[in-house]
Amino acid sequence: MIRFENVTKVYDQTARPALDDVSLEIDRGEFAFLVGASGSGKSTFLRLVLKEDRASSGAVYVAGQNVAKISSWRVPRLRRGIGVVFQDFRLLPQKSVFANVAFAMQVIGKSRSVIRDTVPEVLKTVGLEGKENRLPHELSGGEQQRVAIARAVVNRPGILLADEPTGNLDPTTSMGIMGVLDKINQNGTTVVMATHDDDIVNEMRKRVVELKNGIVIRDEARALYTSMIPVVGQSRRLRDASGRDEAQPPAPGEPNPDSGEEQR
Amino acid sequence: MRLAFILGEIGSGLRRNITMVVSVILVTFVSLTFVGAAGMLQLQINQMKGYWYDKVQVAIFLCSDGSTAAGCATGPVTPEQQDNLQTLLESPAVAQYVNDFQYESKDEAYKHFKDQFSNSPIVDSVTPDQLPSSFRINMKDPEKYQIISETFSSQPGVETVIDQRQLLERLFSAMNAASLVAVSIAGVMIVCAILLIATTIRLSAFSRRRETGIMRLVGASKIVIQLPFILEGVIAAVIGAALASGTLWAVAHFFLGEYLSKQYPDTAFISPGQTLILAPALLILGGSLAGISSLLTLRRYLKV
Ligand SMILES: Nc1ncnc2c1ncn2[C@@H]1O[C@H](COP(=O)(O)OP(=O)(O)OP(=O)(O)O)[C@@H](O)[C@H]1O
Ligand SMILES: [Mg+2]
């Protein structure tokens, strides 16, 4: 569903690349976490999938299509196939819950009757039935994020990208949100979620892709937030090394020195 | 659905930006009024040309009491001199350029003068004696005035030869200059209007960046995202153009039609209906200026 082939993204010629020769495939229906320290390139990864930015080199495939080859007037169609959720919800404050979700359908020209049928159904999926007429400021953060998720999936995209969706929420609320995302994933949507939340990752036991300085240093199925096979000796070397050196051992099983075993 | 949605977006955009929208309306109104004024002057010139070029004549004024011209050395024109001039006018050399001619006596001249200046107190201070008698020549080709002038200027009994067309040309060139001034002012105002529209659209795009950001993410097409902004500018400009057209019509109706045409009854002023020819041009001009400047602004300030 999403395939990166030797993707490098350089924002600033003088700095290290935000993504450095990343190759990776996420299959249809998969649930994958993107973890890594701040600035490791998680958001950049998601932006490349959305064609918000162009890869400096390498190719990004979404649903079998090389996004670099999609002409600008067809980008909207690419984005209709991808739902996005952010840490800050990004709801329209003057619109009701229903209107916020309906907005995503209106702007792509869905008919009124389809909207009337679909929106309540989606609001039910995310657990917001009965709150259709509330305004965003009358909702808790967790509920606001549910509205944002409802909006992201109301057009039934094949992919849902979530950039730290639980970043502003307490652990219990976060778990509720994860339940919603899991349900959406069960319905066949591929979910890619960038997160710093180790409890959630450890609880969910899904695929974990770990980035460090733009390099994939771990890619494990049914994994924990930190590697299950800590390699203590390499941890110090990784921390001291420049980004380039880390490319040599891209083998799974590298620990994350920043948030890894030191925390325990 | 999409149409209703776009209309709703336009409505809310116009409401949110009402002060800027009003200023766009006013600036386009003023600038297009100047454009229209230039257009009206041109229409008026054409009208007067059509009306007068058939009527204007070359006039050969004959010597009268106070004349000082070389041909008047013998005092006021004598009947023999007048006959000679008439013979000359009928001779083949001159007649080939002349459609027809007539003699206007002092009394007739006084009568015409009175008609022409009926509203003016000057009529009371003029007597028939003060007005010269003349031959009024209707030319086949008004451009050939020079030939008549050369032939008659030096004839005894002739005070002067006047091409009325030249007097008109002077009037027309003054009107042309006025319309040029109007066009220049309009040019500056149009630049103002374009800049103001660009600023308005930029503000509008900025104040709605949240909506447009979401629209982009959920895959709304470029048209759906941009059209409300473009139409916002176009609607404001078209309202301004409509006001300008209305103003021009009012000027033609009240100022030309009811005031000036009473002051100058023998002048053919353009009718209010004729100014309506300008209205579609102004609407299209206003609308397309706004459309193009909003489009260019959005290209820079609204990512899609
Ligand atoms: N628009 C941009 N222009 C220049 N540099 C950028 C831009 N966006 C990101 N970067 C740089 O790219 C690197 C990766 O940023 P990115 O946002 O992908 O990190 P992240 O993993 O999402 O971090 P966080 O966990 O804090 O969200 C950082 O060094 C950042 O400074
Ligand atoms: Mg990020």
Coordinates of C-alpha atoms and ligand atoms in Angstrom, one line a residue:
Chain A
M1 CA 0.0 0.0 0.0
I2 CA 2.9 2.3 0.9
R3 CA 6.3 1.6 -0.5
F4 CA 9.5 3.7 0.0
E5 CA 12.4 2.9 -2.3
N6 CA 15.7 4.5 -1.2
V7 CA 13.9 7.7 -0.3
T8 CA 16.0 10.6 0.8
K9 CA 14.5 13.9 1.8
V10 CA 16.8 17.0 2.2
Y11 CA 15.1 20.2 3.4
D12 CA 18.2 22.1 4.0
Q13 CA 21.3 21.4 2.0
T14 CA 23.5 22.3 5.0
A15 CA 21.8 20.0 7.5
R16 CA 21.6 16.2 7.5
P17 CA 18.7 14.7 5.5
A18 CA 15.4 14.4 7.3
L19 CA 15.1 11.0 5.7
D20 CA 18.1 9.2 4.5
D21 CA 17.8 6.3 2.0
V22 CA 14.7 4.8 3.5
S23 CA 13.3 1.7 2.0
L24 CA 10.2 0.2 3.5
E25 CA 6.9 -1.4 2.6
I26 CA 3.6 -1.2 4.5
D27 CA 1.0 -3.7 3.2
R28 CA -2.6 -3.2 2.7
G29 CA -4.5 -3.5 6.0
E30 CA -1.4 -3.3 8.1
F31 CA -1.1 -1.3 11.3
A32 CA 2.4 0.3 11.7
F33 CA 3.9 2.6 14.3
L34 CA 6.6 5.1 13.4
V35 CA 8.7 5.8 16.4
G36 CA 11.8 7.7 17.1
A37 CA 13.1 10.8 18.8
S38 CA 12.0 14.2 17.9
G39 CA 13.4 15.3 14.5
S40 CA 14.0 11.7 13.4
G41 CA 11.8 12.2 10.3
K42 CA 8.4 10.7 11.2
S43 CA 6.3 13.6 10.1
T44 CA 8.5 13.9 7.0
F45 CA 7.7 10.3 6.2
L46 CA 4.0 11.0 6.4
R47 CA 4.3 14.2 4.4
L48 CA 6.0 12.3 1.6
V49 CA 3.1 9.8 1.5
L50 CA 0.7 12.8 1.1
K51 CA 2.8 14.4 -1.6
E52 CA 3.0 17.5 0.6
D53 CA 6.6 17.4 -0.2
R54 CA 8.7 15.8 -2.9
A55 CA 11.4 13.2 -2.1
S56 CA 14.9 14.5 -2.9
S57 CA 15.7 11.1 -4.4
G58 CA 14.2 7.7 -4.5
A59 CA 10.6 6.8 -5.1
V60 CA 7.4 6.8 -3.0
Y61 CA 4.6 4.5 -4.1
V62 CA 1.1 4.8 -2.7
A63 CA -1.4 2.2 -3.7
G64 CA 0.9 1.2 -6.5
Q65 CA 1.4 4.7 -7.9
N66 CA 4.6 6.6 -7.9
V67 CA 3.5 9.8 -6.3
A68 CA 6.2 11.8 -8.1
K69 CA 4.4 10.9 -11.3
I70 CA 1.0 12.2 -10.2
S71 CA 0.2 15.4 -11.9
S72 CA -0.7 18.3 -9.7
W73 CA -4.4 18.2 -10.7
R74 CA -4.6 14.6 -9.7
V75 CA -3.1 15.1 -6.3
P76 CA -6.6 15.7 -4.7
R77 CA -7.5 12.2 -5.9
L78 CA -4.5 10.7 -4.1
R79 CA -5.4 12.6 -1.0
R80 CA -9.0 11.3 -1.1
G81 CA -7.5 7.9 -0.6
I82 CA -5.7 9.0 2.5
G83 CA -7.1 10.2 5.8
V84 CA -5.0 12.3 8.1
V85 CA -5.2 12.9 11.8
F86 CA -3.0 15.4 13.8
Q87 CA -2.0 16.0 17.3
D88 CA -3.9 19.3 17.4
F89 CA -7.2 17.9 15.9
R90 CA -7.6 20.8 13.4
L91 CA -11.4 21.0 13.7
L92 CA -13.3 24.1 12.5
P93 CA -14.3 25.8 15.7
Q94 CA -17.5 27.4 14.4
K95 CA -18.9 24.2 12.9
S96 CA -20.7 21.5 14.9
V97 CA -19.4 17.9 15.1
F98 CA -21.7 16.9 12.3
A99 CA -20.7 19.8 10.2
N100 CA -17.0 19.2 10.7
V101 CA -17.3 15.7 9.5
A102 CA -19.7 16.6 6.7
F103 CA -17.3 19.3 5.5
A104 CA -14.9 16.6 4.3
M105 CA -17.7 15.2 2.1
Q106 CA -19.1 18.5 0.9
V107 CA -15.8 19.7 -0.4
I108 CA -15.4 16.7 -2.6
G109 CA -19.0 17.0 -3.9
K110 CA -20.8 14.3 -2.1
S111 CA -24.6 14.6 -2.2
R112 CA -26.6 15.8 0.7
S113 CA -28.4 12.5 1.1
V114 CA -25.1 10.5 1.1
I115 CA -23.8 12.9 3.7
R116 CA -26.9 12.5 5.9
D117 CA -26.6 8.8 5.8
T118 CA -22.8 8.4 6.2
V119 CA -21.9 11.0 8.9
P120 CA -24.0 9.5 11.7
E121 CA -22.6 6.0 10.9
V122 CA -19.0 7.2 11.1
L123 CA -19.7 9.2 14.3
K124 CA -21.0 5.9 15.7
T125 CA -17.9 4.1 14.7
V126 CA -15.7 6.6 16.6
G127 CA -18.1 6.6 19.6
L128 CA -19.7 10.0 19.3
E129 CA -23.3 9.2 18.8
G130 CA -25.6 11.8 20.4
K131 CA -22.9 14.6 20.2
E132 CA -23.6 15.6 16.6
N133 CA -24.6 19.1 17.4
R134 CA -21.9 20.0 19.9
L135 CA -19.3 22.6 19.0
P136 CA -15.6 21.5 19.2
H137 CA -15.1 23.7 22.4
E138 CA -17.9 21.8 24.1
L139 CA -15.9 18.5 23.7
S140 CA -13.0 17.0 25.6
G141 CA -9.7 16.5 23.8
G142 CA -10.4 12.8 23.3
E143 CA -13.8 13.6 21.8
Q144 CA -12.3 16.2 19.5
Q145 CA -9.7 13.7 18.3
R146 CA -12.6 11.3 17.6
V147 CA -14.2 13.9 15.5
A148 CA -11.0 14.4 13.6
I149 CA -10.7 10.7 13.0
A150 CA -14.3 10.6 11.9
R151 CA -13.5 13.3 9.4
A152 CA -10.4 11.5 8.2
V153 CA -12.2 8.3 7.5
V154 CA -15.6 9.5 6.4
N155 CA -14.7 9.2 2.7
R156 CA -13.4 5.7 3.3
P157 CA -9.8 6.1 2.5
G158 CA -7.6 3.1 2.1
I159 CA -4.9 4.6 4.3
L160 CA -5.1 6.5 7.6
L161 CA -2.0 8.5 8.6
A162 CA -1.9 9.7 12.2
D163 CA 0.8 12.0 13.4
E164 CA 1.0 11.7 17.2
P165 CA -2.8 11.5 17.5
T166 CA -2.6 10.9 21.3
G167 CA 0.1 13.6 21.9
N168 CA -2.3 15.9 23.7
L169 CA -4.3 13.2 25.6
D170 CA -4.0 11.4 28.9
P171 CA -3.3 7.7 28.9
T172 CA -6.8 6.5 29.4
T173 CA -8.2 8.7 26.6
S174 CA -5.3 7.7 24.4
M175 CA -6.3 4.1 24.8
G176 CA -9.8 4.9 23.8
I177 CA -8.5 6.6 20.6
M178 CA -6.3 3.6 19.9
G179 CA -9.4 1.4 20.2
V180 CA -11.0 3.6 17.5
L181 CA -7.9 3.4 15.2
D182 CA -7.8 -0.4 15.8
K183 CA -11.4 -0.7 14.8
I184 CA -10.8 1.3 11.7
N185 CA -7.8 -0.9 10.9
Q186 CA -9.9 -4.0 11.4
N187 CA -12.3 -2.7 8.8
G188 CA -9.4 -2.9 6.3
T189 CA -7.8 0.5 6.4
T190 CA -4.0 0.6 6.5
V191 CA -3.0 2.7 9.5
V192 CA 0.4 4.4 9.9
M193 CA 0.8 6.2 13.2
A194 CA 3.8 8.3 14.3
T195 CA 4.0 8.4 18.1
H196 CA 6.2 9.0 21.1
D197 CA 3.8 7.1 23.4
D198 CA 5.6 3.9 24.5
D199 CA 2.6 2.6 26.6
I200 CA 0.4 2.6 23.5
V201 CA 3.0 0.9 21.3
N202 CA 3.7 -1.7 24.0
E203 CA 0.0 -2.3 24.5
M204 CA -0.9 -2.7 20.8
R205 CA 1.9 -5.0 19.8
K206 CA 1.8 -4.0 16.2
R207 CA 4.6 -3.5 13.7
V208 CA 7.1 -0.8 14.8
V209 CA 9.4 1.1 12.5
E210 CA 12.0 3.1 14.4
L211 CA 13.7 6.1 12.8
K212 CA 16.8 7.8 14.0
N213 CA 18.2 10.8 12.3
G214 CA 16.3 9.9 9.2
I215 CA 17.4 6.3 9.1
V216 CA 15.3 3.2 9.7
I217 CA 17.1 1.5 12.6
R218 CA 14.5 -1.1 13.4
D219 CA 11.5 -2.6 11.7
E220 CA 9.9 -5.3 13.8
A221 CA 6.5 -7.0 13.7
R222 CA 4.4 -7.3 16.9
A223 CA 7.1 -5.3 18.6
L224 CA 7.5 -3.1 21.7
Y225 CA 8.4 0.6 21.8
T226 CA 12.0 -0.4 22.4
S227 CA 13.6 -3.4 21.0
M228 CA 13.1 -6.7 22.7
I229 CA 16.7 -7.6 21.9
P230 CA 18.8 -4.8 23.4
V231 CA 22.3 -4.6 22.1
V232 CA 23.9 -2.6 24.8
G233 CA 27.3 -2.3 23.2
Q234 CA 26.0 -0.6 20.1
S235 CA 23.9 1.9 22.0
R236 CA 26.8 4.1 23.0
R237 CA 28.3 3.9 19.6
L238 CA 25.1 4.9 18.0
R239 CA 24.7 7.9 20.2
D240 CA 28.2 9.1 19.5
A241 CA 28.2 8.3 15.8
S242 CA 27.2 10.7 13.1
G243 CA 24.1 9.8 11.1
R244 CA 26.1 8.2 8.3
D245 CA 27.6 5.5 10.5
E246 CA 24.3 4.2 11.5
A247 CA 23.5 3.2 8.0
Q248 CA 25.9 0.3 8.2
P249 CA 24.0 -1.9 10.6
P250 CA 20.4 -1.4 9.7
A251 CA 19.7 -4.8 11.1
P252 CA 16.6 -5.0 13.3
G253 CA 17.3 -5.2 16.9
E254 CA 19.0 -1.9 17.6
P255 CA 18.0 -0.2 20.7
N256 CA 16.8 3.3 20.9
P257 CA 19.4 5.0 23.1
D258 CA 17.4 8.1 23.8
S259 CA 14.4 6.5 25.4
G260 CA 15.6 3.0 25.7
E261 CA 16.9 1.0 28.6
E262 CA 18.0 4.1 30.5
Q263 CA 14.4 4.7 31.3
R264 CA 13.8 1.5 33.0
Chain B
M1 CA -24.2 20.1 -3.5
R2 CA -20.8 21.4 -4.4
L3 CA -22.4 24.5 -5.9
A4 CA -24.4 25.2 -2.8
F5 CA -21.2 24.7 -0.8
I6 CA -19.2 27.1 -2.9
L7 CA -22.0 29.7 -2.7
G8 CA -22.1 29.3 1.1
E9 CA -18.3 29.8 1.3
I10 CA -18.5 32.9 -0.9
G11 CA -21.3 34.3 1.4
S12 CA -19.3 33.7 4.5
G13 CA -16.1 35.1 2.9
L14 CA -17.9 38.3 1.9
R15 CA -19.4 38.7 5.3
R16 CA -16.2 38.1 7.1
N17 CA -14.3 40.6 5.0
I18 CA -17.0 43.2 4.7
T19 CA -14.9 46.3 5.0
M20 CA -12.4 45.2 2.5
V21 CA -15.1 44.1 0.1
V22 CA -16.7 47.5 0.4
S23 CA -13.4 49.2 -0.4
V24 CA -12.9 47.0 -3.4
I25 CA -16.4 47.9 -4.6
L26 CA -15.7 51.6 -4.2
V27 CA -12.3 51.6 -5.9
T28 CA -13.6 49.6 -8.8
F29 CA -16.6 51.8 -9.0
V30 CA -14.5 55.0 -9.2
S31 CA -11.9 53.6 -11.6
L32 CA -14.5 52.2 -13.9
T33 CA -16.5 55.4 -13.8
F34 CA -13.4 57.1 -15.2
V35 CA -13.0 54.5 -17.9
G36 CA -16.7 54.9 -18.7
A37 CA -16.4 58.7 -18.8
A38 CA -13.6 58.3 -21.4
G39 CA -15.9 56.0 -23.3
M40 CA -18.8 58.5 -23.1
L41 CA -16.6 61.3 -24.4
Q42 CA -15.7 59.2 -27.4
L43 CA -19.3 58.3 -28.0
Q44 CA -20.2 62.0 -27.8
I45 CA -17.4 62.9 -30.3
N46 CA -18.7 60.3 -32.7
Q47 CA -22.2 61.5 -32.2
M48 CA -21.3 65.1 -32.9
K49 CA -19.2 64.2 -35.9
G50 CA -22.1 62.3 -37.4
Y51 CA -24.5 65.1 -36.6
W52 CA -22.4 68.1 -37.6
Y53 CA -20.2 66.9 -40.4
D54 CA -23.3 66.9 -42.7
K55 CA -24.3 70.3 -41.6
V56 CA -21.1 72.3 -41.2
Q57 CA -20.2 74.5 -43.9
V58 CA -17.5 76.7 -45.2
A59 CA -18.6 80.2 -44.6
I60 CA -17.4 83.1 -46.7
F61 CA -18.1 86.2 -44.6
L62 CA -18.6 89.4 -46.6
C63 CA -17.3 92.8 -45.6
S64 CA -19.4 94.9 -43.3
D65 CA -19.1 98.3 -41.7
G66 CA -16.2 97.8 -39.3
S67 CA -14.2 95.2 -41.5
T68 CA -10.5 95.8 -41.6
A69 CA -9.4 92.9 -43.9
A70 CA -7.5 93.6 -47.1
G71 CA -10.4 92.7 -49.3
C72 CA -12.6 95.3 -47.5
A73 CA -10.6 98.3 -48.5
T74 CA -13.6 99.6 -50.4
G75 CA -15.9 99.4 -47.3
P76 CA -18.9 97.2 -46.9
V77 CA -19.5 94.6 -49.7
T78 CA -21.2 96.1 -52.8
P79 CA -23.9 94.3 -54.8
E80 CA -21.4 93.9 -57.7
Q81 CA -18.8 92.3 -55.5
Q82 CA -21.5 90.0 -54.2
D83 CA -22.6 89.1 -57.7
N84 CA -19.0 88.4 -58.8
L85 CA -18.5 86.1 -55.8
Q86 CA -21.7 84.2 -56.7
T87 CA -20.6 83.8 -60.3
L88 CA -17.3 82.5 -59.1
L89 CA -19.1 80.0 -56.9
E90 CA -21.1 78.8 -59.8
S91 CA -18.1 78.6 -62.2
P92 CA -17.1 74.9 -63.0
A93 CA -13.7 75.3 -61.3
V94 CA -15.3 75.8 -57.9
A95 CA -18.7 74.1 -58.5
Q96 CA -17.0 70.7 -58.8
Y97 CA -16.3 70.8 -55.0
V98 CA -19.6 72.3 -53.9
N99 CA -22.8 70.5 -53.2
D100 CA -24.8 73.6 -52.9
F101 CA -24.5 77.1 -51.4
Q102 CA -26.7 79.8 -50.1
Y103 CA -26.6 83.4 -49.3
E104 CA -27.3 84.4 -45.7
S105 CA -28.2 88.0 -45.3
K106 CA -27.6 90.1 -42.1
D107 CA -31.2 89.6 -41.1
E108 CA -31.0 85.8 -41.5
A109 CA -27.8 85.7 -39.6
Y110 CA -29.4 87.6 -36.8
K111 CA -32.3 85.1 -36.7
H112 CA -29.9 82.1 -36.6
F113 CA -27.9 83.8 -33.9
K114 CA -31.0 84.4 -31.8
D115 CA -32.1 80.8 -32.1
Q116 CA -28.7 79.5 -31.2
F117 CA -28.3 81.7 -28.1
S118 CA -31.9 82.0 -27.1
N119 CA -30.9 81.3 -23.4
S120 CA -28.2 83.9 -23.3
P121 CA -28.5 87.6 -22.5
I122 CA -26.0 88.3 -25.3
V123 CA -28.9 88.2 -27.8
D124 CA -30.2 91.5 -26.5
S125 CA -27.0 93.4 -27.1
V126 CA -26.6 92.3 -30.7
T127 CA -28.2 94.0 -33.7
P128 CA -28.5 92.7 -37.2
D129 CA -26.0 95.3 -38.3
Q130 CA -23.2 93.8 -36.3
L131 CA -23.5 90.4 -38.0
P132 CA -21.9 90.0 -41.4
S133 CA -23.7 88.5 -44.4
S134 CA -22.2 85.4 -45.8
F135 CA -22.2 82.6 -48.4
R136 CA -22.7 79.2 -46.8
I137 CA -21.1 76.5 -48.8
N138 CA -21.9 72.8 -48.4
M139 CA -18.8 70.9 -49.5
K140 CA -18.8 67.7 -51.5
D141 CA -15.7 66.7 -49.7
P142 CA -15.1 68.8 -46.5
E143 CA -11.3 68.0 -46.7
K144 CA -11.1 70.3 -49.8
Y145 CA -11.7 73.4 -47.7
Q146 CA -8.2 74.7 -48.7
I147 CA -9.3 75.2 -52.3
I148 CA -12.2 77.4 -51.4
S149 CA -10.1 79.3 -48.9
E150 CA -7.4 80.0 -51.5
T151 CA -9.9 81.0 -54.1
F152 CA -12.0 83.4 -52.1
S153 CA -9.8 84.9 -49.4
S154 CA -8.2 87.5 -51.6
Q155 CA -11.4 88.4 -53.5
P156 CA -12.7 91.9 -53.0
G157 CA -15.7 92.1 -50.7
V158 CA -14.6 89.0 -48.7
E159 CA -13.6 89.5 -45.1
T160 CA -12.7 86.0 -44.2
V161 CA -13.3 82.4 -45.1
I162 CA -14.0 80.1 -42.2
D163 CA -14.1 76.3 -42.1
Q164 CA -16.6 75.5 -39.4
R165 CA -15.2 72.0 -39.4
Q166 CA -11.9 73.3 -38.1
L167 CA -13.7 74.9 -35.2
L168 CA -15.3 71.6 -34.5
E169 CA -12.0 69.8 -34.8
R170 CA -10.7 72.1 -32.1
L171 CA -13.6 71.1 -29.9
F172 CA -13.1 67.5 -30.6
S173 CA -9.4 67.6 -29.8
A174 CA -10.2 69.2 -26.5
M175 CA -12.7 66.4 -25.8
N176 CA -10.1 63.8 -26.9
A177 CA -7.7 65.4 -24.4
A178 CA -10.3 65.2 -21.7
S179 CA -10.9 61.5 -22.4
L180 CA -7.2 60.9 -22.3
V181 CA -7.0 62.5 -18.9
A182 CA -9.9 60.3 -17.8
V183 CA -8.2 57.2 -19.1
S184 CA -5.0 58.1 -17.3
I185 CA -6.8 58.6 -14.0
A186 CA -8.7 55.4 -14.7
G187 CA -5.3 53.7 -15.2
V188 CA -4.0 54.7 -11.8
M189 CA -7.2 53.8 -10.2
I190 CA -7.3 50.4 -11.8
V191 CA -3.8 49.7 -10.5
C192 CA -5.2 50.7 -7.0
A193 CA -8.1 48.4 -7.6
I194 CA -5.9 45.5 -8.6
L195 CA -3.6 45.9 -5.6
L196 CA -6.6 46.2 -3.2
I197 CA -8.2 43.1 -4.6
A198 CA -5.0 41.2 -4.2
T199 CA -4.7 42.3 -0.6
T200 CA -8.3 41.5 0.1
I201 CA -8.0 38.0 -1.3
R202 CA -4.8 37.5 0.6
L203 CA -6.4 38.4 3.8
S204 CA -9.4 36.3 3.0
A205 CA -7.2 33.3 2.2
F206 CA -5.2 33.9 5.4
S207 CA -8.3 34.1 7.6
R208 CA -9.6 30.9 6.1
R209 CA -6.4 28.9 6.0
R210 CA -7.8 26.4 8.5
E211 CA -10.6 25.5 6.2
T212 CA -8.5 25.5 3.1
G213 CA -5.9 23.3 4.8
I214 CA -8.5 20.7 5.7
M215 CA -10.0 20.9 2.2
R216 CA -6.6 20.2 0.8
L217 CA -6.0 17.2 3.1
V218 CA -9.3 15.6 2.3
G219 CA -8.7 16.0 -1.4
A220 CA -10.9 18.9 -2.5
S221 CA -10.0 19.9 -6.0
K222 CA -8.2 23.1 -6.8
I223 CA -11.3 24.7 -8.2
V224 CA -13.4 24.0 -5.1
I225 CA -10.7 25.5 -2.9
Q226 CA -10.0 28.6 -5.0
L227 CA -13.3 29.4 -6.6
P228 CA -14.9 31.0 -3.5
F229 CA -12.0 33.4 -3.2
I230 CA -11.9 34.3 -6.9
L231 CA -15.6 34.8 -7.0
E232 CA -15.4 36.9 -3.9
G233 CA -13.2 39.4 -5.7
V234 CA -15.1 39.1 -9.0
I235 CA -18.5 39.7 -7.3
A236 CA -17.1 42.8 -5.5
A237 CA -15.6 44.2 -8.7
V238 CA -18.8 43.5 -10.7
I239 CA -20.9 45.3 -8.1
G240 CA -18.4 48.3 -8.5
A241 CA -18.8 48.0 -12.3
A242 CA -22.6 48.0 -12.0
L243 CA -22.5 51.1 -9.8
A244 CA -20.2 52.8 -12.4
S245 CA -22.6 51.9 -15.2
G246 CA -25.5 53.3 -13.2
T247 CA -23.6 56.5 -12.6
L248 CA -22.8 56.9 -16.3
W249 CA -26.4 56.4 -17.1
A250 CA -27.5 58.9 -14.5
V251 CA -25.0 61.5 -15.9
A252 CA -26.3 60.9 -19.4
H253 CA -29.9 61.1 -18.3
F254 CA -29.9 64.0 -15.8
F255 CA -26.8 66.1 -16.7
L256 CA -26.7 65.7 -20.5
G257 CA -30.4 64.9 -21.1
E258 CA -32.1 67.3 -18.8
Y259 CA -29.6 70.1 -18.2
L260 CA -27.0 70.5 -21.0
S261 CA -29.4 69.7 -23.8
K262 CA -31.6 72.6 -22.7
Q263 CA -28.6 74.9 -22.5
Y264 CA -27.4 73.8 -26.0
P265 CA -30.5 72.8 -27.8
D266 CA -28.9 72.3 -31.2
T267 CA -26.2 70.0 -29.9
A268 CA -26.7 66.3 -30.3
F269 CA -25.9 64.7 -26.9
I270 CA -25.7 61.0 -26.5
S271 CA -28.8 59.4 -25.1
P272 CA -28.8 57.5 -21.7
G273 CA -29.5 54.4 -23.7
Q274 CA -26.2 54.7 -25.5
T275 CA -24.2 54.7 -22.3
L276 CA -25.7 51.2 -21.6
I277 CA -23.4 50.0 -24.5
L278 CA -20.6 50.7 -22.1
A279 CA -22.1 48.7 -19.2
P280 CA -21.2 45.2 -20.5
A281 CA -17.7 46.3 -21.3
L282 CA -17.3 47.8 -17.8
L283 CA -18.7 44.6 -16.2
I284 CA -16.4 42.4 -18.2
L285 CA -13.4 44.6 -17.5
G286 CA -14.1 44.8 -13.8
G287 CA -14.8 41.1 -13.5
S288 CA -11.8 40.0 -15.4
L289 CA -9.4 42.3 -13.6
A290 CA -10.6 41.0 -10.3
G291 CA -10.5 37.4 -11.5
I292 CA -7.0 37.6 -12.8
S293 CA -5.6 39.5 -9.8
S294 CA -7.2 37.1 -7.4
L295 CA -6.0 34.1 -9.3
L296 CA -2.4 35.4 -9.3
T297 CA -2.6 36.2 -5.6
L298 CA -3.9 32.7 -4.8
R299 CA -1.1 31.1 -6.8
R300 CA 1.3 32.7 -4.3
Y301 CA -0.6 32.6 -1.0
L302 CA -2.9 29.6 -1.2
K303 CA -1.2 26.2 -1.4
V304 CA -3.3 23.7 -3.1
Ligands
LIG1 N1 9.7 22.3 6.3 C1 10.9 22.0 6.8 N2 12.0 22.8 6.5 C2 13.2 22.5 6.9 N3 13.5 21.5 7.7 C3 12.5 20.7 8.1 C4 11.2 20.9 7.7 N4 10.4 20.0 8.3 C5 11.2 19.2 9.0 N5 12.5 19.6 8.9 C6 13.6 19.0 9.6 O1 13.6 17.6 9.2 C7 13.9 16.8 10.3 C8 12.8 15.8 10.5 O2 11.6 16.5 11.0 P1 10.3 15.8 11.2 O3 9.3 16.8 11.4 O4 10.1 14.8 10.2 O5 10.6 15.0 12.6 P2 9.6 14.2 13.6 O6 10.2 12.9 13.7 O7 8.2 14.3 13.1 O8 9.7 15.0 14.9 P3 8.6 15.1 16.1 O9 8.6 13.9 16.8 O10 9.2 16.2 16.9 O11 7.4 15.5 15.4 C9 14.1 17.8 11.5 O12 15.5 17.9 11.6 C10 13.5 19.1 11.1 O13 14.2 20.1 11.6
MG2 MG 6.4 15.2 13.8

